[in-house]
Coordinates of C-alpha atoms in Angstrom, one line a residue:
Chain A
K215 CA 0.0 0.0 0.0
A216 CA 1.5 3.4 -0.9
G217 CA 2.3 5.8 1.9
V218 CA 1.3 9.4 2.3
T219 CA 2.6 11.6 -0.5
Q220 CA 3.2 15.3 -0.4
T221 CA 4.0 17.7 -3.3
P222 CA 6.1 19.6 -3.9
R223 CA 8.9 18.4 -1.7
Y224 CA 10.8 21.7 -1.7
L225 CA 9.5 25.3 -2.4
I226 CA 11.1 28.7 -2.3
K227 CA 8.9 31.8 -2.2
T228 CA 9.3 35.4 -1.4
R229 CA 7.5 37.4 1.2
G230 CA 4.0 38.4 0.3
Q231 CA 3.4 35.5 -2.1
Q232 CA 1.0 32.7 -1.5
V233 CA 1.6 28.9 -1.7
T234 CA -0.4 25.8 -2.0
L235 CA 0.8 22.4 -0.7
S236 CA -0.8 19.1 -1.6
C237 CA -1.2 15.8 0.4
S238 CA -2.5 12.4 -0.8
P239 CA -3.4 10.1 2.1
I240 CA -3.0 6.4 2.3
S241 CA -5.8 4.7 0.4
G242 CA -8.8 4.2 2.6
H243 CA -7.8 6.9 5.1
R244 CA -10.4 9.6 5.4
S245 CA -8.7 11.8 8.1
V246 CA -5.9 14.2 7.0
S247 CA -4.0 16.4 9.4
W248 CA -1.4 19.1 8.8
Y249 CA 1.5 20.1 11.0
Q250 CA 4.1 22.8 10.9
Q251 CA 7.6 21.9 12.2
T252 CA 10.2 24.6 13.0
P253 CA 13.4 24.3 15.1
G254 CA 12.1 26.7 17.7
Q255 CA 8.5 25.6 18.1
G256 CA 8.7 22.0 17.2
L257 CA 5.7 20.3 15.7
Q258 CA 2.5 22.3 15.8
F259 CA -1.0 21.2 14.7
L260 CA -2.5 23.3 11.9
F261 CA -5.9 21.6 11.1
E262 CA -7.6 18.3 10.5
Y263 CA -10.1 17.3 7.9
F264 CA -12.5 14.4 7.6
S265 CA -14.9 13.8 4.8
E266 CA -14.2 17.3 3.4
T267 CA -15.0 19.0 6.8
Q268 CA -12.5 20.7 9.0
R269 CA -13.0 19.2 12.4
N270 CA -10.3 20.9 14.4
K271 CA -8.0 23.9 13.9
G272 CA -4.8 24.9 15.7
N273 CA -3.7 28.3 16.8
F274 CA -2.6 29.8 13.5
P275 CA -3.6 33.0 11.8
G276 CA -6.3 33.0 9.1
R277 CA -3.6 33.2 6.4
F278 CA -3.3 29.4 6.9
S279 CA -6.2 27.6 5.3
G280 CA -7.0 24.1 3.9
R281 CA -9.5 22.0 2.3
Q282 CA -10.2 18.3 1.5
F283 CA -11.6 16.8 -1.6
S284 CA -14.0 14.0 -2.1
N285 CA -11.2 11.6 -2.7
S286 CA -9.6 12.6 0.7
R287 CA -6.7 14.4 -0.9
S288 CA -6.0 17.6 0.9
E289 CA -4.4 21.0 0.2
M290 CA -3.2 23.7 2.5
N291 CA -2.7 27.3 1.4
V292 CA -0.7 30.0 3.0
S293 CA -1.3 33.6 1.8
T294 CA 0.8 36.7 2.3
L295 CA 3.9 34.7 3.2
E296 CA 6.1 35.9 6.0
L297 CA 9.7 34.9 6.8
G298 CA 8.5 33.0 9.9
D299 CA 6.4 30.7 7.7
S300 CA 9.6 29.0 6.7
A301 CA 9.2 25.4 8.0
L302 CA 8.7 21.8 7.2
Y303 CA 5.0 21.2 6.6
L304 CA 3.9 17.6 7.3
C305 CA 0.7 15.9 6.4
A306 CA -0.6 12.8 8.2
S307 CA -3.4 10.5 7.4
S308 CA -5.3 7.9 9.5
Q309 CA -8.4 5.9 9.9
V310 CA -10.5 7.6 12.5
G311 CA -9.0 7.4 16.0
N312 CA -6.1 5.2 14.9
E313 CA -2.4 5.4 14.2
Q314 CA -1.3 8.4 12.2
F315 CA 1.0 8.0 9.3
F316 CA 3.1 10.9 8.1
G317 CA 4.3 12.0 4.6
P318 CA 7.9 13.1 3.8
G319 CA 6.9 16.8 4.2
T320 CA 7.3 19.9 2.1
R321 CA 10.2 22.2 3.0
L322 CA 9.1 25.8 2.5
T323 CA 11.6 28.6 2.4
V324 CA 10.4 32.2 2.4
L325 CA 13.0 34.8 1.3
Chain B
K2 CA -3.9 22.6 27.7
Q3 CA -1.9 19.5 27.3
E4 CA 1.9 19.9 27.8
V5 CA 4.2 17.2 26.6
T6 CA 7.8 17.0 27.9
Q7 CA 10.6 14.7 26.7
I8 CA 13.7 14.2 28.8
P9 CA 16.5 14.1 28.0
A10 CA 16.7 16.4 25.0
A11 CA 19.8 14.6 23.7
L12 CA 21.4 11.3 24.5
S13 CA 24.6 9.6 23.3
V14 CA 25.2 6.0 24.0
P15 CA 27.6 3.3 22.7
E16 CA 26.3 0.6 20.5
G17 CA 24.7 -2.4 22.3
E18 CA 23.3 -0.4 25.3
N19 CA 19.7 -0.7 26.4
L20 CA 18.2 2.7 26.8
V21 CA 15.0 4.4 28.0
L22 CA 13.4 7.6 26.6
N23 CA 10.9 9.5 28.7
C24 CA 7.8 11.3 27.9
S25 CA 5.6 13.1 30.5
F26 CA 2.2 14.8 30.0
T27 CA 0.0 17.0 32.1
D28 CA -3.5 15.8 31.2
S29 CA -4.3 12.2 31.7
A30 CA -7.5 12.4 29.5
I31 CA -5.8 11.0 26.4
Y32 CA -7.2 8.8 23.6
N33 CA -3.9 7.3 22.5
L34 CA -0.2 7.9 22.5
Q35 CA 2.2 7.4 19.6
W36 CA 6.0 7.2 19.4
F37 CA 7.7 8.4 16.2
R38 CA 11.2 8.6 14.9
Q39 CA 12.4 11.3 12.6
D40 CA 15.6 11.2 10.6
P41 CA 17.2 14.6 9.7
G42 CA 15.1 16.5 7.2
K43 CA 12.7 13.6 6.8
G44 CA 9.1 12.9 7.8
L45 CA 8.0 11.0 10.8
T46 CA 8.0 7.2 11.0
S47 CA 5.4 5.7 13.4
L48 CA 7.0 3.2 15.8
L49 CA 4.3 2.3 18.3
L50 CA 0.7 3.3 19.2
I51 CA -0.7 2.7 22.6
Q52 CA -4.4 3.1 23.1
S53 CA -5.7 4.7 26.3
S54 CA -6.8 1.3 27.7
Q55 CA -3.4 -0.4 27.1
R56 CA -0.3 -0.4 29.3
E57 CA 2.3 -1.3 26.8
Q58 CA 3.1 -2.2 23.2
T59 CA 6.1 -4.1 21.7
S60 CA 7.6 -4.2 18.3
G61 CA 10.9 -5.9 17.8
R62 CA 13.6 -4.3 20.0
L63 CA 11.1 -1.5 21.0
N64 CA 8.8 -1.5 24.0
A65 CA 6.6 1.4 24.9
S66 CA 4.7 1.8 28.2
L67 CA 1.9 4.1 29.3
D68 CA 0.9 5.1 32.8
K69 CA -1.9 7.6 32.6
S70 CA -2.1 8.1 36.4
S71 CA 1.4 9.4 36.6
G72 CA 1.3 11.1 33.3
R73 CA 4.3 9.2 31.9
S74 CA 5.3 7.0 28.9
T75 CA 8.6 5.4 28.3
L76 CA 10.2 4.0 25.1
Y77 CA 12.7 1.2 25.8
I78 CA 15.2 0.4 23.1
A79 CA 17.1 -2.9 23.5
A80 CA 20.6 -3.5 22.2
S81 CA 20.9 -0.1 20.5
Q82 CA 22.5 0.1 17.0
P83 CA 24.0 3.0 15.1
G84 CA 20.9 2.9 12.8
D85 CA 18.8 3.8 15.7
S86 CA 20.3 7.3 15.7
A87 CA 17.4 9.7 15.1
T88 CA 15.1 12.0 17.0
Y89 CA 12.4 10.3 18.9
L90 CA 9.1 12.1 19.4
C91 CA 6.2 11.3 21.7
A92 CA 2.7 12.5 20.7
L93 CA -0.7 12.4 22.5
N94 CA -4.1 12.4 21.0
S95 CA -6.5 13.8 23.6
N96 CA -10.1 12.9 24.1
S97 CA -11.3 16.3 23.0
G98 CA -9.9 16.5 19.5
Y99 CA -8.1 15.0 16.7
A100 CA -4.8 16.8 16.9
L101 CA -1.5 15.3 18.1
N102 CA 0.3 17.2 20.8
F103 CA 4.0 16.6 20.4
G104 CA 6.9 16.8 22.7
K105 CA 10.1 18.5 21.5
G106 CA 11.8 15.1 21.1
T107 CA 15.0 13.3 22.2
S108 CA 17.9 13.3 19.8
L109 CA 19.6 10.0 20.1
L110 CA 23.1 9.2 18.8
V111 CA 24.4 5.6 19.0
T112 CA 28.1 5.4 18.4
P113 CA 29.9 2.3 17.0

């Protein structure tokens, strides 16, 4: 069974731009979560989707948004990028209430 | 708010040693607890999942325990190998949501 895939793997943007990251979950997994990882803050929860509905949201500004499609694939969008948005963005999928499996991440650098 | 602490932050041991990584948490109302390993610049690899009703889980040389009453979990690694060198992260899923709360991790180096 294929694992969680994320695209692109690396991204370089400049301040003020916007970016869209994509995540394809493991087949059959309907829950998709997004996390931001930085050296200073560690891993922080962004949001979680199940059946195209956002069920939970972390403490991030409204510039961070996401959505989930009917095939469970998910995208997250960051608008008006700031230098502090530079991070590894990780996506995880799971069957409800069970073990979460992570993708390789997207490394975003904001210049 | 759930606080997750991992001690020590870094650990260096010679190959062959048995070792214990610690994870403590402040709110015992958890749904499950998961241990991950992360290699530099990579994603997270799930090692073990312990449901709230369980006390321990084992996989190969790894054994994880959970004591909700004391707010502690430990990851035991037997006969460590250089390939075990990585950062080990503990994460809790609370009863109230679907988000994982992560500790800052323990960076492990196993020297030949």
